[in-house]
mmCIF file of C-alpha atoms and ligand atoms in Angstrom:
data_model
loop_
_atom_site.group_PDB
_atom_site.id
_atom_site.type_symbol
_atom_site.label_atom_id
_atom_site.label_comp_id
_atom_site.label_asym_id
_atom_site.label_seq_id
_atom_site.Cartn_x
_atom_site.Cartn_y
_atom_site.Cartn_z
ATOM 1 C CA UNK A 315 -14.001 -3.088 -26.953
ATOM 2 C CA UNK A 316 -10.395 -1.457 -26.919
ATOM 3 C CA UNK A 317 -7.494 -3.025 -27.253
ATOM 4 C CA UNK A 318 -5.659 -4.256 -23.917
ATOM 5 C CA UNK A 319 -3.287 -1.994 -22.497
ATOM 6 C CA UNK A 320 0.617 -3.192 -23.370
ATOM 7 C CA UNK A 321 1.860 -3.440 -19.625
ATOM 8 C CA UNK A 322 4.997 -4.384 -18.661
ATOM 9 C CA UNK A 323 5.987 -5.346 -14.446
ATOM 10 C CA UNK A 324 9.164 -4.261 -12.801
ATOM 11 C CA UNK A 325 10.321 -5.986 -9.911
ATOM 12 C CA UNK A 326 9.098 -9.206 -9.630
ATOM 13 C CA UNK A 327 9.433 -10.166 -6.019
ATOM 14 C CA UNK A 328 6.466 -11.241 -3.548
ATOM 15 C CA UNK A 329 3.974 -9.310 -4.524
ATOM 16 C CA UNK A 330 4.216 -9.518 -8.121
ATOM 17 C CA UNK A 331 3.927 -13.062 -7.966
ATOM 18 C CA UNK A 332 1.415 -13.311 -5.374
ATOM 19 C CA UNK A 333 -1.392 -11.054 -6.759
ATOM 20 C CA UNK A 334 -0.066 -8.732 -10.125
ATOM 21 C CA UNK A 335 0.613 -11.751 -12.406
ATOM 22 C CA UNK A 336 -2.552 -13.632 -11.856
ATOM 23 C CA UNK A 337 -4.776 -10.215 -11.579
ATOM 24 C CA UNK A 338 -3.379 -9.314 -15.357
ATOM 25 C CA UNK A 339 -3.666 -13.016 -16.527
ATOM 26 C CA UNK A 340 -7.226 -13.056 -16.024
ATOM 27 C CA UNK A 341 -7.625 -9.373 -17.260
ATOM 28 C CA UNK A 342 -8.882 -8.787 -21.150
ATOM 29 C CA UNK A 343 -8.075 -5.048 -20.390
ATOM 30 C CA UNK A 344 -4.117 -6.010 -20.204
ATOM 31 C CA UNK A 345 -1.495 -7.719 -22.023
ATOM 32 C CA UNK A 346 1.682 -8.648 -20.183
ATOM 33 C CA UNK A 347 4.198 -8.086 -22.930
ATOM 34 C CA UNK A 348 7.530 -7.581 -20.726
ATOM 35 C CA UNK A 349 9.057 -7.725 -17.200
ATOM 36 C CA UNK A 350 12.003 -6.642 -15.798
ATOM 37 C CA UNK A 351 13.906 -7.061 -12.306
ATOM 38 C CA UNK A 352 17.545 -7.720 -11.375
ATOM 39 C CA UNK A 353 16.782 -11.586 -10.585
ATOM 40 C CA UNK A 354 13.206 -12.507 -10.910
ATOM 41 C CA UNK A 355 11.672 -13.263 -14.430
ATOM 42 C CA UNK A 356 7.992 -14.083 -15.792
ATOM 43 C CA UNK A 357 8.014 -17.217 -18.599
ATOM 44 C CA UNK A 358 6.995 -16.675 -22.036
ATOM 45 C CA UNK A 359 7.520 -12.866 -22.077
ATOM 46 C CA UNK A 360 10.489 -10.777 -22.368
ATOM 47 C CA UNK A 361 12.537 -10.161 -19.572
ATOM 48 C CA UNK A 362 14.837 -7.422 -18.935
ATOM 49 C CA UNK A 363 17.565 -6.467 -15.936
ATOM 50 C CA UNK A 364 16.133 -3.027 -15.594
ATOM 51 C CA UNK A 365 13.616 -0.424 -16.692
ATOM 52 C CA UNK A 366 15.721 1.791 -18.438
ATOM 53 C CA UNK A 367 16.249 -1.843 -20.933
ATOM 54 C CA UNK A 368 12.699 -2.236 -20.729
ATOM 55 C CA UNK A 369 11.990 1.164 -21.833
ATOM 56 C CA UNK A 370 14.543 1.024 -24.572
ATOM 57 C CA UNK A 371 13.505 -1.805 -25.789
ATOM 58 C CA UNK A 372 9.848 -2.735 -25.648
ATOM 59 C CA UNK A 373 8.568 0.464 -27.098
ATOM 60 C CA UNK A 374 5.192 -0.831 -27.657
ATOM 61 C CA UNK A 375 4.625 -1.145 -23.698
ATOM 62 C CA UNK A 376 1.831 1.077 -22.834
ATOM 63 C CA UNK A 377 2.137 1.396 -19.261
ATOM 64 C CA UNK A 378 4.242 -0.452 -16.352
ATOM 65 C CA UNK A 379 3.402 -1.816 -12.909
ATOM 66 C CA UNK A 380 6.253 -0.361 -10.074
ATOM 67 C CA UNK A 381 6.168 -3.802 -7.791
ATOM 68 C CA UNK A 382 9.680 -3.194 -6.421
ATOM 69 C CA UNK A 383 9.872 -1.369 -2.372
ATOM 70 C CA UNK A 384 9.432 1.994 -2.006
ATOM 71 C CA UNK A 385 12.651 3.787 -1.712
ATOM 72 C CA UNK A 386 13.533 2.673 -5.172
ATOM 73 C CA UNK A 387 10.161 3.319 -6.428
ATOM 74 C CA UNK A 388 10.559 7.093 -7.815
ATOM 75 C CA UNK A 389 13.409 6.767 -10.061
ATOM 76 C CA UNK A 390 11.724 3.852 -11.981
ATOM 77 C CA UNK A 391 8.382 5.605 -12.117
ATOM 78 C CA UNK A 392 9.774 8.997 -13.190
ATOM 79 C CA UNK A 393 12.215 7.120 -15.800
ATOM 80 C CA UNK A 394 8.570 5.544 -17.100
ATOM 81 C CA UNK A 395 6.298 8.672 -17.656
ATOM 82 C CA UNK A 396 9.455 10.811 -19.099
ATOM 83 C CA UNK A 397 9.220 7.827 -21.819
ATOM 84 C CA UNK A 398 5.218 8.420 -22.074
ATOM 85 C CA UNK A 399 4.079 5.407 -20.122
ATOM 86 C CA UNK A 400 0.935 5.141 -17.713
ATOM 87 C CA UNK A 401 1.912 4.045 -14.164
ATOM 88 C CA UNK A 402 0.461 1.967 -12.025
ATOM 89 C CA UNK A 403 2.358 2.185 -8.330
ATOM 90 C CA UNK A 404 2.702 -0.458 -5.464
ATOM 91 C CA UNK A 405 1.900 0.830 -1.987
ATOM 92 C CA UNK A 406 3.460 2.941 -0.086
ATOM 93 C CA UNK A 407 3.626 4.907 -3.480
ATOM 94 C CA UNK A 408 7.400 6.206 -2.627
ATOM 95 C CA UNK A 409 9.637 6.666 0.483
ATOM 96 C CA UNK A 410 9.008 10.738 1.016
ATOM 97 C CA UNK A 411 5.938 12.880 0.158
ATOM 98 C CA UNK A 412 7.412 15.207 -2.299
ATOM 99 C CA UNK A 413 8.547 12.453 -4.176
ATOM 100 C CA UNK A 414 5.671 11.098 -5.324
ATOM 101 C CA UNK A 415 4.044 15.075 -5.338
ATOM 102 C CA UNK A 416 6.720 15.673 -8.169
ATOM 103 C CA UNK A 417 5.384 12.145 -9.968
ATOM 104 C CA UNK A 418 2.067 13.893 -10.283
ATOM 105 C CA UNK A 419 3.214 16.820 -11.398
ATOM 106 C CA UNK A 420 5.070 15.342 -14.368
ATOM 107 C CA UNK A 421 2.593 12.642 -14.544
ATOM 108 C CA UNK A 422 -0.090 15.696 -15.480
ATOM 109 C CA UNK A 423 2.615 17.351 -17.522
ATOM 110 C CA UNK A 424 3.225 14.323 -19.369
ATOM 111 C CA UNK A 425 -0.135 13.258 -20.711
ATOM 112 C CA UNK A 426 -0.456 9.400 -18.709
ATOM 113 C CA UNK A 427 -1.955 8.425 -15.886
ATOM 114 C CA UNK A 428 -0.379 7.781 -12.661
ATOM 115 C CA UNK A 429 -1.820 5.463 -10.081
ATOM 116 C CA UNK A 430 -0.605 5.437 -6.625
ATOM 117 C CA UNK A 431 -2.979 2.457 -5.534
ATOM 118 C CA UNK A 432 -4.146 1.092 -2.170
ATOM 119 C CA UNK A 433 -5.412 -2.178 -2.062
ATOM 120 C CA UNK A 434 -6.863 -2.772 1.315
ATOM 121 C CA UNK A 435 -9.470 0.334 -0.094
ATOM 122 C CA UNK A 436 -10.461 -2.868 -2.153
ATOM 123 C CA UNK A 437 -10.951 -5.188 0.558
ATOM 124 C CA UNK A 438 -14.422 -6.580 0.659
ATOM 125 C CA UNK A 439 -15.810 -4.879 3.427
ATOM 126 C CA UNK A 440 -13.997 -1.521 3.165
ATOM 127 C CA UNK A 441 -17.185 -0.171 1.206
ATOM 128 C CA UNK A 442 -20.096 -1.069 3.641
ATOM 129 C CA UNK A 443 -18.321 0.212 6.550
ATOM 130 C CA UNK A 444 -17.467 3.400 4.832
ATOM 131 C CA UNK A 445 -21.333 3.891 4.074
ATOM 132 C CA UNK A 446 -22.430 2.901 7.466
ATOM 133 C CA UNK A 447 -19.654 5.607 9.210
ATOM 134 C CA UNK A 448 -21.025 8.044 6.852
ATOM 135 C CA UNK A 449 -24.243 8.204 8.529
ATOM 136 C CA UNK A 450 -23.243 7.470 11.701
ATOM 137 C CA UNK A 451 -22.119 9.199 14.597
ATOM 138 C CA UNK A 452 -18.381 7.924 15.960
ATOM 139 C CA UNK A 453 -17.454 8.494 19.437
ATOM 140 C CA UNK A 454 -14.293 7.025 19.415
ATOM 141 C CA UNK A 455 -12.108 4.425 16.991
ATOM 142 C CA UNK A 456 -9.413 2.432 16.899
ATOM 143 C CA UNK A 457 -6.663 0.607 14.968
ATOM 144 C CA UNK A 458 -5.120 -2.574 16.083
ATOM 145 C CA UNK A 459 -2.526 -3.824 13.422
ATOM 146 C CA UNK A 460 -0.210 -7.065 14.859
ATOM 147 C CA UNK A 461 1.186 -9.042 13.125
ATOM 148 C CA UNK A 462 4.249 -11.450 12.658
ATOM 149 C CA UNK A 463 7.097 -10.195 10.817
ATOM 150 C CA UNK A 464 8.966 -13.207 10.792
ATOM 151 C CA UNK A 465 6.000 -14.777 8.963
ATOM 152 C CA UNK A 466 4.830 -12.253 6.591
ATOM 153 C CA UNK A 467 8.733 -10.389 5.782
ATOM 154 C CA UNK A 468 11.015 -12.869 6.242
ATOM 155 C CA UNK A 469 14.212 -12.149 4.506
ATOM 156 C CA UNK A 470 13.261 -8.356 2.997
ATOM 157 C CA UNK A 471 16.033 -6.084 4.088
ATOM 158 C CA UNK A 472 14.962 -3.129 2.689
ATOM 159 C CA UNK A 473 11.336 -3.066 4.971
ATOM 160 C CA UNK A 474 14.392 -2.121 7.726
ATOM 161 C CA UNK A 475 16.125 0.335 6.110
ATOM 162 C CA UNK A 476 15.133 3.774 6.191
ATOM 163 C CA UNK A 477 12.518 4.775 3.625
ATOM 164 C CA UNK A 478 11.379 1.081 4.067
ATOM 165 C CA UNK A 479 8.801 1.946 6.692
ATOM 166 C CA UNK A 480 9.092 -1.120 9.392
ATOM 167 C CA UNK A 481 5.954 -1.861 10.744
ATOM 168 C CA UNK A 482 4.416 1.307 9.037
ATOM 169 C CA UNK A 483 4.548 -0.918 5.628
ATOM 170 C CA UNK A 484 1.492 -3.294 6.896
ATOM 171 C CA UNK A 485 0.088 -0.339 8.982
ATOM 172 C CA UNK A 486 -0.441 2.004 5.845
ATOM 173 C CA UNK A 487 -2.765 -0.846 4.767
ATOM 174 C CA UNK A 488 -4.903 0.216 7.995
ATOM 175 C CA UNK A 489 -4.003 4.035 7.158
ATOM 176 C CA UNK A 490 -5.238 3.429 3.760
ATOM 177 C CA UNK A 491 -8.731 2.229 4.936
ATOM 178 C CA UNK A 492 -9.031 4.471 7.595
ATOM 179 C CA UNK A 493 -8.283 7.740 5.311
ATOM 180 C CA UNK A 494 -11.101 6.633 3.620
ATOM 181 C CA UNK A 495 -13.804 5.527 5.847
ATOM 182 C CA UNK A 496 -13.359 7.931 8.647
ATOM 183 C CA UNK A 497 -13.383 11.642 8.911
ATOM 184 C CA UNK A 498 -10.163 13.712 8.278
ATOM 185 C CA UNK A 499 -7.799 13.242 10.810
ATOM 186 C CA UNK A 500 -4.483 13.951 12.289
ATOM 187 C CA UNK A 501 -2.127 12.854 14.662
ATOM 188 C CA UNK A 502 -1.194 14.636 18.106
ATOM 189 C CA UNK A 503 1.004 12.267 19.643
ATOM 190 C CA UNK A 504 3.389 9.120 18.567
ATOM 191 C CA UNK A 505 5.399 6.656 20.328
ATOM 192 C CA UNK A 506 8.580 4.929 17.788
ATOM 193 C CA UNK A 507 9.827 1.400 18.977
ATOM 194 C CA UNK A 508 13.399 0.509 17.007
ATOM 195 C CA UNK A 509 14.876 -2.440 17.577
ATOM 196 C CA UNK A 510 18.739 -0.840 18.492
ATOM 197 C CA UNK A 511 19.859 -2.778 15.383
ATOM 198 C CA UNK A 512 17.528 -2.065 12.567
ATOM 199 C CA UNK A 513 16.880 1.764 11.110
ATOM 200 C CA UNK A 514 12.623 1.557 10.866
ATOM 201 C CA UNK A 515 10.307 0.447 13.685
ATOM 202 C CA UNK A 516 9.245 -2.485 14.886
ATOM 203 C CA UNK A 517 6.124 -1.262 16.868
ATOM 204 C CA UNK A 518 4.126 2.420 16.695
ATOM 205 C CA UNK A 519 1.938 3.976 19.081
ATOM 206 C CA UNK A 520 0.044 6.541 17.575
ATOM 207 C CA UNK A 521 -3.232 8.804 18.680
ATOM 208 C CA UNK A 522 -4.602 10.534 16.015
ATOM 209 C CA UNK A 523 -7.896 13.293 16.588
ATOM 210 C CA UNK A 524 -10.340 13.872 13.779
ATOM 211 C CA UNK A 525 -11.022 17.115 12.742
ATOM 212 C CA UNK A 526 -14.403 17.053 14.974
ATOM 213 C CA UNK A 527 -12.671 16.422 17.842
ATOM 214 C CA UNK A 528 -13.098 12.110 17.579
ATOM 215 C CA UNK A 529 -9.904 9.836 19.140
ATOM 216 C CA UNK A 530 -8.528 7.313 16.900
ATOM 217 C CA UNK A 531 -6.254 5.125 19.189
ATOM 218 C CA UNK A 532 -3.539 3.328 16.605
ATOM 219 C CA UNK A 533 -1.718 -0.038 17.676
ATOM 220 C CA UNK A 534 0.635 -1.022 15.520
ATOM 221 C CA UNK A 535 3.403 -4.428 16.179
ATOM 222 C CA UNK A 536 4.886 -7.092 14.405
ATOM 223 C CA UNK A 537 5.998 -8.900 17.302
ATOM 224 C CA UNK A 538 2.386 -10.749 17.608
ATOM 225 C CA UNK A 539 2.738 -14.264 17.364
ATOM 226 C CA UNK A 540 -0.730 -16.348 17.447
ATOM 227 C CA UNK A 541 -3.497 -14.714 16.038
ATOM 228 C CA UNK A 542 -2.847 -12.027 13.888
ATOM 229 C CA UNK A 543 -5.149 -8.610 14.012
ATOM 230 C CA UNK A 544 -6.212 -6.091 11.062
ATOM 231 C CA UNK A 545 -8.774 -5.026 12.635
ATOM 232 C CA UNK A 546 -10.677 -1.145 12.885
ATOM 233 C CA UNK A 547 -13.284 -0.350 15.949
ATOM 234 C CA UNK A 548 -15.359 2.395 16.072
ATOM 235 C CA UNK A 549 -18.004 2.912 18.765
ATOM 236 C CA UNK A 550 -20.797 4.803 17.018
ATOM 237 C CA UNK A 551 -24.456 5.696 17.552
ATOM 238 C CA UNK A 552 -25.432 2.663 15.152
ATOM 239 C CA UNK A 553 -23.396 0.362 17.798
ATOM 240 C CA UNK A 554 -20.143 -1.102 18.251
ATOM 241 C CA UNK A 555 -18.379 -1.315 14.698
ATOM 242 C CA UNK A 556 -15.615 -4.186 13.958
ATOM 243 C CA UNK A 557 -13.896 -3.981 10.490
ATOM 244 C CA UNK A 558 -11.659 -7.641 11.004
ATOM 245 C CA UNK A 559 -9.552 -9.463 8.591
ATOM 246 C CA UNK A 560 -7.437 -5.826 7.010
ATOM 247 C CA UNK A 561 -11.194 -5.165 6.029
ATOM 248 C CA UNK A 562 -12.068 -8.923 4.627
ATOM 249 C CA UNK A 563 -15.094 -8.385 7.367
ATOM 250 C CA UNK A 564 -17.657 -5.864 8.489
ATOM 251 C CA UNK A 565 -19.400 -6.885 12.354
ATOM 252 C CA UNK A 566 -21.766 -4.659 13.891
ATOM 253 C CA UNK A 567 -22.612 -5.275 17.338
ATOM 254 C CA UNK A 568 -21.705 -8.995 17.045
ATOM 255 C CA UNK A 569 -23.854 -9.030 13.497
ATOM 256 C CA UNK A 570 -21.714 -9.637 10.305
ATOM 257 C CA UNK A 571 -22.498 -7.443 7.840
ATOM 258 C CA UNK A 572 -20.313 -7.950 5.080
ATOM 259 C CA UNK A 573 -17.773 -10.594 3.754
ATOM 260 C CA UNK A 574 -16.726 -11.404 1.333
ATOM 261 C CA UNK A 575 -13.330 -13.112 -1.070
ATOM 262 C CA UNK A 576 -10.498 -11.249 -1.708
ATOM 263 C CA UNK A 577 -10.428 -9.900 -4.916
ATOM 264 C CA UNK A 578 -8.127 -6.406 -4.329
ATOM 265 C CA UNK A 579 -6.104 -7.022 -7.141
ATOM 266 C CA UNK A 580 -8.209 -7.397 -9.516
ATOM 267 C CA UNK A 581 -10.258 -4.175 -8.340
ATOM 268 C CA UNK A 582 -7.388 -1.942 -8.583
ATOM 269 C CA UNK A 583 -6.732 -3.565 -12.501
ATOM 270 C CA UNK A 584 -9.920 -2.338 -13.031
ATOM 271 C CA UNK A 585 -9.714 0.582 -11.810
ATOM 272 C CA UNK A 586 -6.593 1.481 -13.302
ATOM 273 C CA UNK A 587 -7.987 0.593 -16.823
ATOM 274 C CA UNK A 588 -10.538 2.756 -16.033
ATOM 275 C CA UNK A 589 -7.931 5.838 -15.230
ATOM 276 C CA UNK A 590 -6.077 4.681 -18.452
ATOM 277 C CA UNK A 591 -8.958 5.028 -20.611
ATOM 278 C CA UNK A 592 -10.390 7.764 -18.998
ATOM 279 C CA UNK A 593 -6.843 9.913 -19.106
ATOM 280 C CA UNK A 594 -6.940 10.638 -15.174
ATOM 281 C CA UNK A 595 -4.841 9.804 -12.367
ATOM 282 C CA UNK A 596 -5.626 8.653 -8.559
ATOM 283 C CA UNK A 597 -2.600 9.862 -6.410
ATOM 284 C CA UNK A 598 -3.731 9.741 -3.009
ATOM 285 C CA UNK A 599 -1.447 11.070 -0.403
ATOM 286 C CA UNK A 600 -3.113 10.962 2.383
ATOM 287 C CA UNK A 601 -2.015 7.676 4.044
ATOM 288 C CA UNK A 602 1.788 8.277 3.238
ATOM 289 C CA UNK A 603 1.661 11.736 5.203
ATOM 290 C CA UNK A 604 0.145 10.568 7.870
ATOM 291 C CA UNK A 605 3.100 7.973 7.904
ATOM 292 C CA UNK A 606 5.519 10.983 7.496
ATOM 293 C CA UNK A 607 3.910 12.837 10.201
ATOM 294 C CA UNK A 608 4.155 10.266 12.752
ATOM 295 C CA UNK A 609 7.986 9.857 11.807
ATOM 296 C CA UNK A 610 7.910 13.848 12.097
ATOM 297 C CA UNK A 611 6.214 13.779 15.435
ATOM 298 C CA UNK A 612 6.995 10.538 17.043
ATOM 299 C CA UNK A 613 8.870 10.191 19.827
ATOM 300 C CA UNK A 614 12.139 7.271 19.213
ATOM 301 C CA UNK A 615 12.197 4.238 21.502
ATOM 302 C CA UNK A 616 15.392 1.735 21.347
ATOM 303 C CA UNK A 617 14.110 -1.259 22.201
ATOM 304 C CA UNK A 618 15.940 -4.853 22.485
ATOM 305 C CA UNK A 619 17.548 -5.946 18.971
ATOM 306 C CA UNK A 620 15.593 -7.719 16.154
ATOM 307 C CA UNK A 621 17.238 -10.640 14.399
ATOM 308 C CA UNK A 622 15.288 -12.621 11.597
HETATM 309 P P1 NAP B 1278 10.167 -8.046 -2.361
HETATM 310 O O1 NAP B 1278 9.711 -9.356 -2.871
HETATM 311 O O2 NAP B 1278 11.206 -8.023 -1.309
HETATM 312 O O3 NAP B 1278 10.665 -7.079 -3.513
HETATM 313 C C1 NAP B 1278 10.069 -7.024 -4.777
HETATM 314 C C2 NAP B 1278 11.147 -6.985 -5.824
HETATM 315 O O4 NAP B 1278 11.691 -5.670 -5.910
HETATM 316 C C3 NAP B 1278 12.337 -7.868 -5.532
HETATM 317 O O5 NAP B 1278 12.105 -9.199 -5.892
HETATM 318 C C4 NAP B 1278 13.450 -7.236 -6.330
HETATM 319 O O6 NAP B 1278 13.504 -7.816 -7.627
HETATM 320 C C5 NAP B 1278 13.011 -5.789 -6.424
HETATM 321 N N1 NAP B 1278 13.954 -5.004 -5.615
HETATM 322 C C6 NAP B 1278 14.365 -5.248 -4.376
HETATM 323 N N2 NAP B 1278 15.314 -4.361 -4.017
HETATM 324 C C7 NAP B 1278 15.491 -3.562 -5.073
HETATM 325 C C8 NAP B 1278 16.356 -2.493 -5.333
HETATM 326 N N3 NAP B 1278 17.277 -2.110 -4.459
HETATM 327 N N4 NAP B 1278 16.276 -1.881 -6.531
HETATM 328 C C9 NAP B 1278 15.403 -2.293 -7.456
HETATM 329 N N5 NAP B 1278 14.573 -3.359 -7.261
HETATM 330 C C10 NAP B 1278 14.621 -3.975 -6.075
HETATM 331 O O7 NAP B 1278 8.943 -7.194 -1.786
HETATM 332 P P2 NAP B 1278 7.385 -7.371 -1.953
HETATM 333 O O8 NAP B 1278 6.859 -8.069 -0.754
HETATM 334 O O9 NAP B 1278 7.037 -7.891 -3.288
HETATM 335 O O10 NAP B 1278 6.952 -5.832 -1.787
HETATM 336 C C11 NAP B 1278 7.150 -4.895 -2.814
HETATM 337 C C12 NAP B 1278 6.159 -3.771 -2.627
HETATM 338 O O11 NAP B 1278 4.833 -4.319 -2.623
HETATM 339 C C13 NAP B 1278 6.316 -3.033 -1.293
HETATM 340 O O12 NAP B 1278 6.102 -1.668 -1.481
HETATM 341 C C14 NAP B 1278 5.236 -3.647 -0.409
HETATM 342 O O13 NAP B 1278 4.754 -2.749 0.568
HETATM 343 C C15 NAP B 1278 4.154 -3.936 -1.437
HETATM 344 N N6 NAP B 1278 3.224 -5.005 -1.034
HETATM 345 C C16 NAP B 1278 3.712 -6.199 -0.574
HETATM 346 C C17 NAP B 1278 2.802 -7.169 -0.143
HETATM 347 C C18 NAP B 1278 3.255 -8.533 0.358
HETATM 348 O O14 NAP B 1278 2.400 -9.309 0.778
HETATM 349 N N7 NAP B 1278 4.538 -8.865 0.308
HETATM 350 C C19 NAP B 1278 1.430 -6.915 -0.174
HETATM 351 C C20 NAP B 1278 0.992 -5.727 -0.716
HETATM 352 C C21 NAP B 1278 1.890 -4.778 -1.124
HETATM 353 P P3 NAP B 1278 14.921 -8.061 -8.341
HETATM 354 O O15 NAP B 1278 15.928 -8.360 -7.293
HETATM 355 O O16 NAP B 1278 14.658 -9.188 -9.267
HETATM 356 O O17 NAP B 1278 15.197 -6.739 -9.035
#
């Protein structure tokens, strides 16, 4: 058995809180020996205002978890492999492409692993409906992604600013799945909705065309109050697919196929262990261009202001 990896987590907001301190609690492969972040702080470890502290002084730290938003994401991470640490990276893994490109660069340079993880690829039905497309013949597919951002990001600031995606931050999640369960695709045509007083969308149109020729109509909002929707369609050969729940649920032709408990977190733990020890990275870009594309291409709505 090896010894756990010495991992330290910067930027401990939401998310940290939520899902990376209980996934590495319960993990023998990890040892939480450090945090840092401007205000939050984990007990019984040290904490520290900042990586470049943390990286001064915690020099037995193996490898550090980037839980902090994305347009602040590259300076930590590139701070952290310079110093020889493996890094594990919150989605979206950056705010621009060639950012997180030059991460892997140096990251290969460098000797550690970087990890530019998903989690919704770790949902529980992401996996059955990726085999069942892979046999199947898709006619058409869609996205629908609404949901309420006054319940889910209340008070985060920087999910407005540029680099902070808008509604793209929850529909990467979607973007992230569908990269990996449908063919290769890309998009011909985007619609932009800004509120006139925020600088990232609230809403996204977007019609993507796989590379065989296959629509993939993509609905994304945050202005849905009620029931909330994660959900993926495809009508295929095999019937009519339903991936529900941000992929928590697999429904063929009214049959459930798969379902199962959350356990994403833990999943990409394990799999990042698993890059660790096998001295390989998984940088993925594929969901973060299509996000840059459909900035590149999209047209820009103003819409009526947004106020929290
Ligand atoms: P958050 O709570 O608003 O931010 C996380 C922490 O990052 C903050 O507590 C803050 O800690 C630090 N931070 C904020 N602004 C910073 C800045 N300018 N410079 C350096 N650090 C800063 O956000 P979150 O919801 O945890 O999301 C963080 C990342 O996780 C995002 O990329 C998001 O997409 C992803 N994520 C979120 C969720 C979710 O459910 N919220 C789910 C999956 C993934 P200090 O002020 O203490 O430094």
């Amino acid at each position: 058995m090896p010894q756990p990896i010495r991992i330290a987590v910067v930027g401990v907001g939401k998310i940290a809180r939520d899902q990376h301190l209980p996934a590495l609690a319960r993990d023998e492969d990890f040892q939480l020996v450090a945090a840092a972040s401007r205000h939050g702080t984990v007990d019984g470890i040290p904490n520290f205002r900042d990586i470049e502290t943390l990286l001064e002084s915690a020099p037995e730290m193996e490898a550090v978890s980037l839980c902090m938003p994305p347009q602040f994401r590259h300076d930590a991470a590139r701070a952290a492999i310079l110093a020889g640490k493996h890094v594990f990276m919150e989605k979206p893994p950056g705010a621009t492409v060639s950012e997180v490109e030059q991460l892997k660069t140096l990251a290969a340079e460098k000797g550690v692993t970087l990890f530019a993880s998903w989690h919704s690829r770790y949902a529980p039905a992401v996996e059955a409906a990726r085999v069942l497309l892979a046999s199947a013949q898709i006619k058409a597919a869609a996205i629908n992604w609404k949901e309420d951002v006054r319940r889910w990001h209340p008070n985060q600031d920087w999910i407005w600013q540029p680099g902070g995606f808008g509604v793209f931050d929850p529909g990467i999640n979607a973007l992230s799945i569908a990269t990996h369960i449908l063919p290769p695709m890309f998009i011909t045509q985007a619609t932009l909705d800004f509120p006139e007083n925020r600088g990232a969308p609230i809403a996204a149109q977007v019609t993507f065309r796989t590379d065989n020729g296959i629509p993939v109509a993509v609905d994304f909002d945050w202005r849905q109050t009620g029931p909330q929707s994660w959900d993926i369609l495809a009508e295929t050969d095999k019937g009519s697919m339903v991936l529900s729940g941000g992929g928590a649920k697999l429904v063929v032709d009214g049959k459930i196929l798969q379902e199962g408990p959350d356990t994403e977190y833990p999943m990409l733990y394990r799999r990042f262990a698993e890059l660790v020890h096998g001295q390989k990275s998984d940088v993925d870009l594929a969901p973060l261009q299509h996000v840059a594309d459909a900035f590149m291409l999209g047209r820009r709505n103003v819409v009526e202001a947004f106020f929290d």
